[in-house]
Every structure is written in structure tokens, then in C-alpha cells.
Coordinates of C-alpha atoms and ligand atoms in Angstrom, one line a residue:
X1 CA 124.0 92.1 125.5
X2 CA 123.6 93.3 122.0
X3 CA 122.5 91.7 118.7
X4 CA 125.4 90.3 116.8
X5 CA 125.2 92.8 114.0
X6 CA 125.0 95.7 116.4
X7 CA 128.0 94.3 118.3
X8 CA 130.0 94.2 115.2
X9 CA 129.2 97.6 113.8
X10 CA 131.7 99.6 116.0
X11 CA 134.5 97.2 115.1
X12 CA 133.9 97.7 111.4
X13 CA 133.7 101.5 111.9
X14 CA 137.0 101.4 113.7
X15 CA 138.6 99.3 110.9
X16 CA 137.5 101.9 108.4
X17 CA 139.0 104.8 110.4
X18 CA 142.2 102.8 111.0
X19 CA 142.5 102.1 107.2
X20 CA 141.5 105.4 105.8
X21 CA 141.9 107.9 108.5
X22 CA 139.5 110.5 110.0
X23 CA 138.1 111.2 106.6
X24 CA 135.8 108.3 106.8
X25 CA 134.7 108.8 110.4
X26 CA 130.9 108.7 110.6
X27 CA 130.6 106.6 107.4
X28 CA 127.8 104.1 108.1
X29 CA 128.8 100.7 106.9
X30 CA 125.7 98.6 106.0
X31 CA 125.8 95.2 107.7
X32 CA 123.2 92.6 106.9
X33 CA 122.7 88.9 107.2
X34 CA 124.3 87.0 104.3
X35 CA 123.7 83.8 102.6
X36 CA 127.5 83.1 102.6
X37 CA 128.4 84.1 106.0
X38 CA 126.7 85.4 109.1
X39 CA 126.8 89.0 107.9
X40 CA 128.0 90.9 105.0
X41 CA 129.6 94.3 105.2
X42 CA 128.5 96.5 102.3
X43 CA 130.7 99.6 102.8
X44 CA 133.2 99.3 100.1
X45 CA 131.0 100.4 97.1
X46 CA 130.1 103.7 98.5
X47 CA 133.5 104.4 100.0
X48 CA 135.4 103.3 97.0
X49 CA 133.9 106.2 95.1
X50 CA 134.6 108.7 97.8
X51 CA 138.2 107.5 98.3
X52 CA 138.9 106.9 94.6
X53 CA 139.9 103.3 95.2
X54 CA 138.8 99.9 93.9
X55 CA 135.9 98.4 95.9
X56 CA 137.8 95.2 96.5
X57 CA 140.8 97.1 97.8
X58 CA 138.6 98.9 100.2
X59 CA 137.0 95.6 101.3
X60 CA 140.5 94.2 101.8
X61 CA 141.5 97.1 103.9
X62 CA 138.5 96.5 106.2
X63 CA 139.5 92.9 106.6
X64 CA 143.1 93.8 107.3
X65 CA 142.2 96.3 110.0
X66 CA 139.3 94.5 111.6
X67 CA 140.0 94.0 115.2
X68 CA 136.8 92.3 116.6
X69 CA 138.4 90.4 119.4
X70 CA 136.6 87.3 120.3
X71 CA 133.6 88.2 118.1
X72 CA 134.7 87.1 114.7
X73 CA 136.2 83.9 113.5
X74 CA 136.7 84.7 109.8
X75 CA 136.5 87.8 107.5
X76 CA 137.1 87.7 103.8
X77 CA 136.6 89.7 100.7
X78 CA 133.8 88.5 98.5
X79 CA 132.2 89.4 95.2
X80 CA 132.8 92.9 93.8
X81 CA 133.7 94.3 97.2
X82 CA 131.8 92.8 100.1
X83 CA 133.3 91.5 103.3
X84 CA 131.8 88.3 104.5
X85 CA 132.1 87.9 108.3
X86 CA 131.6 84.8 110.3
X87 CA 130.9 85.1 114.0
X88 CA 133.0 83.0 116.4
X89 CA 131.1 80.0 117.7
X90 CA 132.4 80.6 121.2
X91 CA 131.2 84.2 121.3
X92 CA 127.7 83.3 120.0
X93 CA 127.5 80.5 122.5
X94 CA 128.4 82.9 125.4
X95 CA 126.0 85.5 124.3
X96 CA 123.2 82.9 124.0
X97 CA 123.9 81.7 127.5
X98 CA 123.9 85.2 128.8
X99 CA 120.4 85.7 127.2
X100 CA 119.1 82.6 128.9
X101 CA 120.3 83.7 132.3
X102 CA 118.9 87.3 131.7
X103 CA 115.3 87.7 132.9
X104 CA 114.8 90.3 130.1
X105 CA 116.2 88.0 127.4
X106 CA 118.5 90.7 126.2
X107 CA 115.8 93.3 125.8
X108 CA 117.4 96.6 127.0
X109 CA 115.4 99.0 129.1
X110 CA 115.1 102.4 127.3
X111 CA 115.2 105.9 128.6
X112 CA 111.7 106.3 130.0
X113 CA 109.2 108.3 128.0
X114 CA 105.6 109.2 128.7
X115 CA 103.6 107.7 125.8
X116 CA 99.8 108.1 125.6
X117 CA 98.3 105.6 123.1
X118 CA 94.9 106.3 121.6
X119 CA 93.4 103.0 120.5
X120 CA 90.3 100.9 120.3
X121 CA 87.8 103.8 120.5
X122 CA 84.5 102.0 119.9
X123 CA 81.2 103.9 120.0
X124 CA 78.7 103.8 122.8
X125 CA 75.5 101.9 121.9
X126 CA 77.1 100.6 118.7
X127 CA 78.6 97.3 117.7
X128 CA 82.4 97.1 117.6
X129 CA 83.4 96.2 114.0
X130 CA 86.5 94.5 112.6
X131 CA 88.2 98.0 112.3
X132 CA 87.9 98.4 116.0
X133 CA 89.2 94.9 116.5
X134 CA 92.3 95.8 114.6
X135 CA 93.1 99.1 116.4
X136 CA 92.4 97.4 119.7
X137 CA 94.8 94.5 119.0
X138 CA 97.6 96.5 117.4
X139 CA 97.3 99.3 120.0
X140 CA 97.4 96.8 122.8
X141 CA 100.5 95.1 121.4
X142 CA 102.2 98.5 121.2
X143 CA 101.2 99.3 124.7
X144 CA 102.6 96.1 126.0
X145 CA 105.8 96.4 124.0
X146 CA 106.5 100.0 125.0
X147 CA 105.8 99.2 128.6
X148 CA 108.2 96.3 128.4
X149 CA 110.9 98.6 127.0
X150 CA 110.5 100.8 130.1
X151 CA 108.2 103.5 129.0
X152 CA 105.2 105.0 130.9
X153 CA 102.3 104.1 128.6
X154 CA 99.0 105.8 129.2
X155 CA 96.1 104.0 127.5
X156 CA 93.5 106.4 126.1
X157 CA 90.3 104.8 124.9
X158 CA 88.7 107.6 122.9
X159 CA 85.3 106.2 123.0
X160 CA 82.6 107.8 120.8
X161 CA 80.2 108.9 123.5
X162 CA 79.0 112.3 122.4
X163 CA 77.2 113.9 119.5
X164 CA 73.9 114.1 117.8
X165 CA 73.0 110.4 117.7
X166 CA 72.8 110.5 121.5
X167 CA 69.5 112.4 121.3
X168 CA 67.8 109.6 119.5
X169 CA 69.6 106.9 121.7
X170 CA 68.7 108.5 125.0
X171 CA 65.1 109.1 123.8
X172 CA 64.8 105.5 122.8
X173 CA 66.2 104.4 126.2
X174 CA 63.6 106.5 127.9
X175 CA 60.8 104.9 125.9
X176 CA 61.8 101.2 126.4
X177 CA 62.8 101.7 130.1
X178 CA 66.3 101.4 131.5
X179 CA 65.7 98.0 133.0
X180 CA 64.0 96.5 130.0
X181 CA 65.4 93.7 127.8
X182 CA 65.4 96.2 124.9
X183 CA 67.9 98.3 127.0
X184 CA 69.9 95.4 128.3
X185 CA 70.6 94.2 124.7
X186 CA 73.2 97.0 124.6
X187 CA 75.4 94.7 126.7
X188 CA 75.4 91.9 124.1
X189 CA 74.2 93.2 120.8
X190 CA 74.3 97.0 120.7
X191 CA 73.4 97.2 117.1
X192 CA 69.9 95.9 117.8
X193 CA 69.4 98.8 120.2
X194 CA 70.9 101.3 117.7
X195 CA 68.8 100.0 114.8
X196 CA 65.6 100.2 116.9
X197 CA 66.4 103.8 117.8
X198 CA 67.3 104.7 114.2
X199 CA 64.1 103.0 112.9
X200 CA 61.9 105.2 115.2
X201 CA 63.9 108.3 114.2
X202 CA 63.4 107.6 110.5
X203 CA 59.7 106.7 110.8
X204 CA 58.2 108.9 113.4
X205 CA 58.3 112.7 113.0
X206 CA 57.3 113.1 116.6
X207 CA 60.2 110.9 117.9
X208 CA 62.6 112.7 115.7
X209 CA 61.5 116.1 117.1
X210 CA 61.9 114.7 120.6
X211 CA 65.3 113.3 119.8
X212 CA 66.5 116.7 118.5
X213 CA 65.2 118.4 121.6
X214 CA 67.1 115.8 123.6
X215 CA 70.4 116.7 122.0
X216 CA 69.9 120.3 123.1
X217 CA 69.2 119.1 126.6
X218 CA 72.2 116.8 126.6
X219 CA 74.5 119.6 125.5
X220 CA 72.9 122.0 128.1
X221 CA 73.8 119.5 130.8
X222 CA 70.2 118.7 131.8
X223 CA 70.8 116.4 134.8
X224 CA 68.1 113.8 133.9
X225 CA 69.3 113.6 130.3
X226 CA 72.9 113.2 131.5
X227 CA 71.8 110.4 133.9
X228 CA 70.2 108.5 131.0
X229 CA 73.2 109.1 128.9
X230 CA 75.3 107.7 131.7
X231 CA 73.1 104.6 132.0
X232 CA 73.6 104.0 128.3
X233 CA 77.3 104.4 128.7
X234 CA 77.4 101.9 131.6
X235 CA 75.5 99.3 129.5
X236 CA 78.0 99.8 126.7
X237 CA 80.9 99.5 129.1
X238 CA 79.7 96.0 129.9
X239 CA 79.8 95.2 126.2
X240 CA 83.2 96.7 125.6
X241 CA 84.7 94.9 128.6
X242 CA 83.2 91.6 127.5
X243 CA 85.0 92.0 124.1
X244 CA 88.2 93.1 125.9
X245 CA 88.3 90.2 128.2
X246 CA 87.5 87.8 125.5
X247 CA 90.4 89.2 123.5
X248 CA 92.7 89.4 126.5
X249 CA 93.3 93.1 125.9
X250 CA 94.7 95.2 128.8
X251 CA 92.2 98.1 128.5
X252 CA 90.2 98.8 131.7
X253 CA 87.6 101.3 132.7
X254 CA 90.4 103.5 134.0
X255 CA 91.6 103.9 130.4
X256 CA 88.3 105.3 129.2
X257 CA 88.8 108.9 127.9
X258 CA 85.9 109.4 125.5
X259 CA 85.0 112.3 123.5
X260 CA 82.8 113.7 126.2
X261 CA 85.7 114.1 128.6
X262 CA 86.8 117.1 126.5
X263 CA 83.4 118.9 126.5
X264 CA 84.6 121.6 128.9
X265 CA 87.7 122.3 126.9
X266 CA 86.1 122.9 123.5
X267 CA 84.7 126.5 123.9
X268 CA 88.1 127.7 125.3
X269 CA 90.0 126.0 122.4
X270 CA 87.7 127.7 119.9
X271 CA 88.2 131.1 121.5
X272 CA 91.9 130.6 121.7
X273 CA 92.2 129.4 118.0
X274 CA 90.2 132.4 117.0
X275 CA 92.2 134.9 119.1
X276 CA 95.4 133.5 117.7
X277 CA 94.1 134.0 114.2
X278 CA 94.2 130.3 113.4
X279 CA 90.5 129.8 113.1
X280 CA 88.3 131.9 110.9
X281 CA 84.5 132.3 110.3
X282 CA 83.2 130.6 107.2
X283 CA 79.5 130.6 106.4
X284 CA 78.6 130.6 110.0
X285 CA 81.0 127.9 111.0
X286 CA 84.4 128.3 112.7
X287 CA 87.1 126.6 110.6
X288 CA 90.8 126.3 110.2
X289 CA 92.4 126.5 106.8
X290 CA 95.9 125.2 106.6
X291 CA 98.3 125.8 103.7
X292 CA 99.0 122.6 101.8
X293 CA 95.7 121.0 102.7
X294 CA 93.7 121.1 99.5
X295 CA 91.1 118.9 98.0
X296 CA 89.7 118.7 94.5
X297 CA 90.4 121.6 92.1
X298 CA 92.9 122.8 94.7
X299 CA 90.1 123.9 97.0
X300 CA 91.4 124.3 100.6
X301 CA 90.0 121.7 103.0
X302 CA 88.8 123.1 106.3
X303 CA 89.1 121.5 109.7
X304 CA 85.7 122.2 111.3
X305 CA 86.1 123.6 114.8
X306 CA 82.5 124.7 115.4
X307 CA 79.6 124.0 113.1
X308 CA 77.1 126.7 112.2
X309 CA 74.6 125.2 114.6
X310 CA 77.1 125.8 117.4
X311 CA 78.0 122.1 117.8
X312 CA 81.7 121.1 117.9
X313 CA 83.3 118.8 115.4
X314 CA 85.3 115.6 115.6
X315 CA 88.3 117.9 114.8
X316 CA 87.9 120.1 117.8
X317 CA 87.8 117.1 120.2
X318 CA 91.0 115.7 118.6
X319 CA 92.8 119.1 119.0
X320 CA 91.7 118.8 122.6
X321 CA 93.2 115.3 122.9
X322 CA 96.6 116.6 121.8
X323 CA 96.4 119.6 124.2
X324 CA 95.4 117.3 127.1
X325 CA 98.0 114.7 126.4
X326 CA 100.8 117.3 126.2
X327 CA 99.8 119.6 129.0
X328 CA 98.2 117.3 131.5
X329 CA 99.7 113.9 130.8
X330 CA 103.1 115.4 130.0
X331 CA 103.6 113.2 126.9
X332 CA 106.9 112.8 125.2
X333 CA 105.5 110.9 122.3
X334 CA 101.8 110.3 121.4
X335 CA 100.4 107.5 119.3
X336 CA 97.1 107.6 117.5
X337 CA 96.2 104.0 116.4
X338 CA 93.4 104.9 114.0
X339 CA 92.2 104.0 110.5
X340 CA 94.4 105.0 107.6
X341 CA 91.5 106.9 106.1
X342 CA 91.8 109.4 108.9
X343 CA 95.3 110.4 107.9
X344 CA 94.3 113.8 106.5
X345 CA 92.1 114.6 109.5
X346 CA 95.0 113.8 111.9
X347 CA 97.5 115.8 110.0
X348 CA 95.3 118.8 110.1
X349 CA 94.7 118.2 113.9
X350 CA 98.5 118.1 114.5
X351 CA 99.2 121.1 112.4
X352 CA 96.4 123.1 114.1
X353 CA 97.8 122.1 117.5
X354 CA 101.3 123.0 116.5
X355 CA 100.3 126.5 115.4
X356 CA 98.3 127.0 118.5
X357 CA 101.3 126.1 120.6
X358 CA 99.6 123.0 122.1
X359 CA 102.2 120.7 120.5
X360 CA 105.8 121.7 121.1
X361 CA 108.5 120.4 118.7
X362 CA 109.9 118.1 121.4
X363 CA 106.8 116.0 121.4
X364 CA 106.6 113.4 118.8
X365 CA 103.1 112.6 117.5
X366 CA 102.5 109.7 115.3
X367 CA 99.5 108.2 113.4
X368 CA 99.8 104.4 113.5
X369 CA 97.6 103.9 110.4
X370 CA 95.3 100.9 110.5
X371 CA 94.4 99.3 107.2
X372 CA 91.0 97.7 106.5
X373 CA 89.9 94.2 107.2
X374 CA 88.3 92.8 104.0
X375 CA 86.0 89.9 103.2
X376 CA 87.0 87.3 100.6
X377 CA 85.4 89.5 98.0
X378 CA 88.0 92.1 98.9
X379 CA 85.3 94.5 100.1
X380 CA 84.7 95.5 103.8
X381 CA 84.0 92.4 105.7
X382 CA 80.2 91.6 106.0
X383 CA 78.2 88.5 106.8
X384 CA 76.9 86.4 104.0
X385 CA 73.5 88.1 104.3
X386 CA 75.3 91.4 103.9
X387 CA 74.6 92.5 107.5
X388 CA 77.5 94.0 109.4
X389 CA 79.5 91.3 111.3
X390 CA 79.0 90.8 115.0
X391 CA 82.4 90.8 116.5
X392 CA 81.6 88.4 119.3
X393 CA 80.3 85.9 116.8
X394 CA 83.4 86.2 114.8
X395 CA 85.5 85.4 117.9
X396 CA 83.2 82.6 118.9
X397 CA 83.5 81.1 115.5
X398 CA 87.3 81.2 115.7
X399 CA 87.3 79.4 119.0
X400 CA 84.9 76.8 117.7
X401 CA 87.1 76.1 114.7
X402 CA 90.1 75.7 117.1
X403 CA 88.0 73.4 119.3
X404 CA 87.1 71.1 116.4
X405 CA 90.8 70.9 115.6
X406 CA 92.0 70.1 119.2
X407 CA 89.1 67.6 119.8
X408 CA 90.4 65.7 116.7
X409 CA 94.1 66.1 117.5
X410 CA 94.1 65.5 121.3
X411 CA 91.0 63.6 122.3
X412 CA 92.8 62.2 125.3
X413 CA 93.1 65.6 127.0
X414 CA 90.5 66.5 129.6
X415 CA 87.5 68.4 128.4
X416 CA 88.3 71.6 130.2
X417 CA 91.9 71.7 129.0
X418 CA 90.7 71.2 125.4
X419 CA 88.3 74.2 125.9
X420 CA 91.1 76.3 127.3
X421 CA 93.5 75.4 124.5
X422 CA 90.7 76.2 121.9
X423 CA 90.2 79.6 123.5
X424 CA 93.9 80.4 123.4
X425 CA 94.3 79.1 119.8
X426 CA 91.2 80.7 118.4
X427 CA 91.7 84.1 119.9
X428 CA 95.5 83.9 119.3
X429 CA 94.9 83.1 115.7
X430 CA 92.7 86.2 115.1
X431 CA 95.0 88.5 117.0
X432 CA 98.1 87.2 115.3
X433 CA 96.6 87.6 111.9
X434 CA 95.8 91.2 112.7
X435 CA 99.4 91.8 113.9
X436 CA 101.4 89.9 111.4
X437 CA 100.7 92.1 108.3
X438 CA 102.0 95.6 108.4
X439 CA 99.4 97.7 110.2
X440 CA 98.7 100.1 107.3
X441 CA 97.9 97.4 104.7
X442 CA 94.5 95.8 104.2
X443 CA 94.1 92.1 104.7
X444 CA 91.5 89.5 104.0
X445 CA 89.8 88.0 107.0
X446 CA 90.1 84.2 106.4
X447 CA 89.6 82.0 109.5
X448 CA 91.0 78.9 107.8
X449 CA 94.3 80.7 107.0
X450 CA 94.5 82.3 110.4
X451 CA 94.1 78.9 112.1
X452 CA 96.5 77.0 109.9
X453 CA 99.2 75.1 111.7
X454 CA 101.7 76.0 109.0
X455 CA 103.0 79.4 107.8
X456 CA 103.2 82.7 109.7
X457 CA 100.2 82.1 112.0
X458 CA 99.5 82.2 115.7
X459 CA 98.8 78.5 116.0
X460 CA 102.1 77.6 114.3
X461 CA 104.0 79.6 116.9
X462 CA 101.9 78.3 119.7
X463 CA 102.5 74.8 118.5
X464 CA 106.2 75.5 118.5
X465 CA 106.1 76.5 122.1
X466 CA 104.0 73.4 123.1
X467 CA 106.5 71.2 121.3
X468 CA 109.4 72.6 123.2
X469 CA 107.5 72.3 126.5
X470 CA 106.9 68.7 125.8
X471 CA 110.6 68.1 125.5
X472 CA 111.1 69.6 128.9
X473 CA 108.2 67.5 130.4
X474 CA 109.8 64.4 129.0
X475 CA 113.2 65.3 130.4
X476 CA 111.6 66.4 133.8
X477 CA 113.5 69.7 133.6
X478 CA 112.3 73.3 134.3
X479 CA 113.2 75.3 131.2
X480 CA 113.5 78.5 133.4
X481 CA 116.3 76.8 135.3
X482 CA 118.2 75.3 132.4
X483 CA 121.5 77.1 132.2
X484 CA 124.1 74.6 131.1
X485 CA 126.9 76.0 128.8
X486 CA 126.2 76.1 125.1
X487 CA 128.5 74.5 122.6
X488 CA 127.8 75.3 118.9
X489 CA 129.0 72.8 116.4
X490 CA 126.2 71.9 114.0
X491 CA 124.9 74.5 111.5
X492 CA 121.4 74.2 112.9
X493 CA 122.7 75.1 116.4
X494 CA 124.6 78.1 115.1
X495 CA 121.6 79.4 113.1
X496 CA 119.3 79.1 116.0
X497 CA 121.7 80.9 118.4
X498 CA 122.2 83.7 115.9
X499 CA 118.5 84.1 115.5
X500 CA 117.9 84.1 119.2
X501 CA 120.3 86.9 119.7
X502 CA 118.3 89.2 117.5
X503 CA 115.4 89.4 119.9
X504 CA 116.4 92.5 121.9
X505 CA 117.1 94.4 118.7
X506 CA 113.7 93.5 117.1
X507 CA 111.7 94.4 120.2
X508 CA 113.5 97.8 120.3
X509 CA 112.7 98.3 116.7
X510 CA 109.0 97.5 117.2
X511 CA 108.8 100.1 119.9
X512 CA 110.6 102.7 117.8
X513 CA 108.7 102.2 114.6
X514 CA 105.4 101.1 116.1
X515 CA 105.4 98.0 113.9
X516 CA 104.4 94.9 115.7
X517 CA 104.5 92.8 112.4
X518 CA 108.3 93.0 112.7
X519 CA 108.1 90.9 115.9
X520 CA 105.7 88.5 114.2
X521 CA 108.2 88.0 111.3
X522 CA 111.0 87.5 113.8
X523 CA 109.1 84.9 115.9
X524 CA 108.2 83.1 112.7
X525 CA 111.8 83.0 111.6
X526 CA 112.8 81.8 115.1
X527 CA 110.3 79.0 115.1
X528 CA 111.6 78.0 111.6
X529 CA 115.2 78.1 112.8
X530 CA 114.1 75.9 115.8
X531 CA 112.4 73.5 113.5
X532 CA 115.5 72.9 111.3
X533 CA 117.7 72.7 114.4
X534 CA 115.3 70.1 115.9
X535 CA 115.4 68.1 112.7
X536 CA 119.1 68.1 112.4
X537 CA 120.1 67.8 116.1
X538 CA 118.7 65.3 118.5
X539 CA 118.2 66.8 121.9
X540 CA 117.2 64.2 124.4
X541 CA 119.0 61.5 122.4
X542 CA 122.1 63.6 121.8
X543 CA 125.4 61.6 121.6
X544 CA 126.8 62.9 124.8
X545 CA 125.6 64.6 128.0
X546 CA 127.4 67.9 127.3
X547 CA 125.7 68.2 123.9
X548 CA 122.3 67.2 125.3
X549 CA 122.6 69.9 128.0
X550 CA 123.8 72.5 125.5
X551 CA 120.8 71.7 123.2
X552 CA 118.4 71.8 126.1
X553 CA 119.7 75.3 126.9
X554 CA 119.1 76.3 123.3
X555 CA 115.6 74.8 123.5
X556 CA 114.9 76.7 126.8
X557 CA 116.0 80.0 125.4
X558 CA 113.9 79.5 122.3
X559 CA 110.9 78.7 124.4
X560 CA 111.3 81.7 126.6
X561 CA 111.9 84.0 123.7
X562 CA 108.8 82.7 121.8
X563 CA 106.6 83.0 124.9
X564 CA 107.9 86.4 125.8
X565 CA 107.5 87.6 122.2
X566 CA 104.0 86.3 121.9
X567 CA 103.2 87.9 125.2
X568 CA 104.3 91.3 124.0
X569 CA 101.9 90.8 121.1
X570 CA 99.1 89.7 123.6
X571 CA 99.0 86.1 122.4
X572 CA 98.8 83.4 125.0
X573 CA 100.6 80.0 124.7
X574 CA 99.0 76.7 125.8
X575 CA 101.1 74.1 127.7
X576 CA 100.0 71.5 125.1
X577 CA 98.4 71.5 121.8
Ligands
LIG601 N1 85.2 106.4 117.6 C1 85.8 106.5 116.3 C2 85.3 105.5 115.3 O1 84.6 104.5 115.7 C3 87.3 106.4 116.3 C4 88.0 107.4 117.2 C5 89.5 107.3 117.0 N2 90.3 108.2 117.9 C6 90.4 109.5 117.8 N3 91.1 110.2 118.7 N4 89.9 110.2 116.8 O2 85.5 105.6 114.1

């Protein structure tokens, strides 16, 4: 099954060729939803020029030659040269029924690609911040969507687990003892641990000296130091996993592929880049200069490959990620779901990898740019006291807000059900807010707005599903089994059916463009279309049994589409709300 607009496109193309001959083959008529009909064809303007004819004549020729079989009930010229097309009710109804009986709801399976996705990437012994929250949520939605489209997704959690701070962190761990409360705090409040280590480093010359010596030992692979580093890593894993399970994110320990996993590759990469003449020595460091990458006063910006102290930079590790994902994981397409501020860094990494032959033309590599999460003052989100936000607190707060709402709205529900609804709604609200704005724009973190039951929010969509579920509970029917024929007569029914049929196209687009917000926009429109349908068209109290059954099928398809769509975004849907 195809979306109505996509189904119509070939018919319009054939009409153009039939009317004007081979000359216009390949002309791409723009079809888009219209206020006056279901779609408007916008081909005439551009073609009129090319053919030296009046736009309205061209439009008329399309109408005359349009052979769309059962698909179209009316086509007419409108305005300066548009063609307004109305889909046939019977065709729409058939397609909607086909969607309802299709387990994939009209989402086609695509030619399988191997797609590593780099997302989340928090740092060991550090608090995850709202920036990590957003890459985690968006990355996970993309992973779910691409998997659903039939691809082999390989999650790559590029955890920050290496580098100079680990000297100080390991030394602090050694001092407090691995089994102490001070160490265990990493599992719940890693910042407390980090700050304590930092404090010692800044105030004690002796500690700082030991911390520096510790870095050298770590890099030299000293077994005891590595063991302590591993202990710290394990404590952090507990913390990450707590956040992931709270969020309902699909990342597991098997997806951890932190910076340290590339340690053994870095020396070889440096050598290779040098041998290939890509990297050069500059004031003791090994760097890559790339044409076109310049900073202030046109000064070339280097990508640091090896620092003058022999340490490897963030850039080297990222070149290693590209190489690994292409050569070992056999990637066809690679996504880096990372902050927008790292755009230049990534472009230099890609370009370096291309030149070195690590990234062949056939592999597509893409930066899914993540914008910032801001406070109400439009600055990076902080607590009122100015301290960085604790992510788990933020999530707890969202769930508490949702709990207060549900306690007020549904006091009759059992306590544990209310707790479960509050969890789904609170977490769903935060996730949906992250997903519903385009990933590269900044947005203001505002719990009240996220949790609102109106507007393009998670709770609004969850509520829409709960409302439909209650219709089926009342009727005593399983929505999965509802497959009575659909008859479209009322405008509300038609509009709903048309919207439902766009689902497959939208999901494909989200996968292609890496833009989950398009699915949010779609689901919001679907919920609105359902709302108007439900206002105009009684379902359980419909005039006759055939209409009642038909409307129940539309309700069932709407429910399944909303639930499936939200699931692709990683948002759960409660039975009641
Ligand atoms: N750990 C880094 C941070 O917290 C993000 C790493 C992103 N991924 C990457 N391949 N560079 O800022």
C-alpha cells in the first residue's frame, strides 16, 4: 500500500507524457495536500514556460489525460493553473482497510542497510546532562525507526572513558576505597565523586602530582591502574543503566563502545596518516590541515591527531570510529547523533577519513545535529541555584507532576495503576518534547508545557490513545481484530482516512532524513483528525450497524497507528489516563 499522494504521482506523470509527448518525461509534478481538494497538482506553471503554453491549458491537458482508474473521483482546473484532485471514497476506504489488516500498517520494509548509530555517549564518573538526554532520546528513536524499516542498526555508545581526567579520578578512587560510600556515589550522583576528585586536584599539589603519574600508568597499561579504572567504569555503568531504564531506552552494555576501545588503533592511524602525507608535524604535535577549514583571519584550523605530549586527541578517536564502523562493522550509512557545536569537528573527521581511504564514497556519513536544551532564561539549563541539573531529578520531577495530575483526574484507579500511568506520562512528556522540535534547533525545557494535555505534546497523544481504547472497552471489542469494511461518507471520516494512509510515507521519510520530529508532527495531525472525526461522527451510537462497524475500524486503525508511531519514538501508551 502506498500513501495517496505517492499512488497518484505515476498517473499524473503518465498524463503529462500522454498530453505533451516524450519531451516532458521525467518532469516532476509537485503534488501537495490542498485546502480545496485532497491534493493539488502544481505542474502547470513550470511546464507552461517550457512548452510555451498557457498554464491553465496545461492544467486542462493534465485533467483530460488523467487516467487514475479507481483512485480519483474528480479532477478540475483551479486558479491560475492548478489541478485539484479528489480521491475516490471507495479507494480510500479500501486502502484504509488494507492498512488495518496489515501488521506493518502500510510501512514498507526497505532494502537492508547496516547502520551504526553513535548516540548517548555520556562520560564515565560524570553526571549525564540534558544534552546527553537529547542525543539519547533522538538516537534511540532513530534506532527504533530504522530497525522497523528493516535495517541492521548497530548501536554505538561512544562513552567518554579515557583521557587525562582519569588520572585524578582513579587516584581519588584509590584514596576513598573501592567499596566506600564515596565510591558508590558514582552509581547515583557521579558529579559528587567528580567534584571531590577535582577539589583534591586543585587544592593539593601532592595529589595533583600523583594524578599525573596515574595518567601515565593508565596509558602504559599498568594492570592495577587498569583494574581501578575498570571498577570506576562498572560503577558508572550502573548509573547509565539506571538512566536508560528510567527512560525506556534500548541501549544495553553490549552497545558500549567507548573511546578506550580504540586505544590500540590510534598509533597505527597516526602512522598511516603521516605516511599518506595527510598529517604533518606542527610545533611538536601531529595535525591534519584541510583546505577550506579556516578560522579567524583565515587561519587554517588543525585537527589534532597527536598532541605534543604524545597523547591522542578526540579527533583521532573519532577517525578511528569511522574506520572501525566501515571496515569491521561493514556500515552502509553511519549516523553521529552529536551536539550541533561539534559540526566542524565531525566534518574534519570525515574529510580526514575520506582522504585516508577509510571512508569510501559508497558509505554515507551523517551528523544528526543536536541543538541545546535551554532554561527559561534561554541559557543552558541549570538549577535555580545555578548548579548543573541532575538528570534523574529532572525525570523524577516530571513523573511527580504527572502523578499529581492523574491523582486528581482519576482518583478511582488503583494506586499502582496511577503510579504506572504517571511514569509513562512523565517520561513520555520529556521524551516527546525532545523529539517534537527539529533536532538541530534549541528548545526551552518547560515541564508545564511538556505535560500539557493540549497541543503537540506526549500526554495529548497518549490521551488520544487512551480515549480510543475506552471506546473499545465499552464496546467489548478487540481493536486488533476489528476489520469490518470501511464506508466513507462524512468529511470527518474521509479526512481521518486520508491522514491514516500517510503513515508509511512519513516513517520512511523519518528514516531517510533522520528527523523524528516529522513523525511527531504527523501523529499530532492524526490525533487532531481523529478528534474532529469523533466530534462529528458518533461511533458506538452511529445510526446503523454498518456505519458503527466502519467507524470502529477507523478507530482501531487510528489507535494502532498512534501506538505504533509512539513506539517508534520510544513513548509508551497507558491503557487509561
Ligand atoms: N562524550 C562526549 C560528550 O559528553 C560526546 C561524544 C560524542 N560522540 C563522538 N563520537 N564524538 O560531550
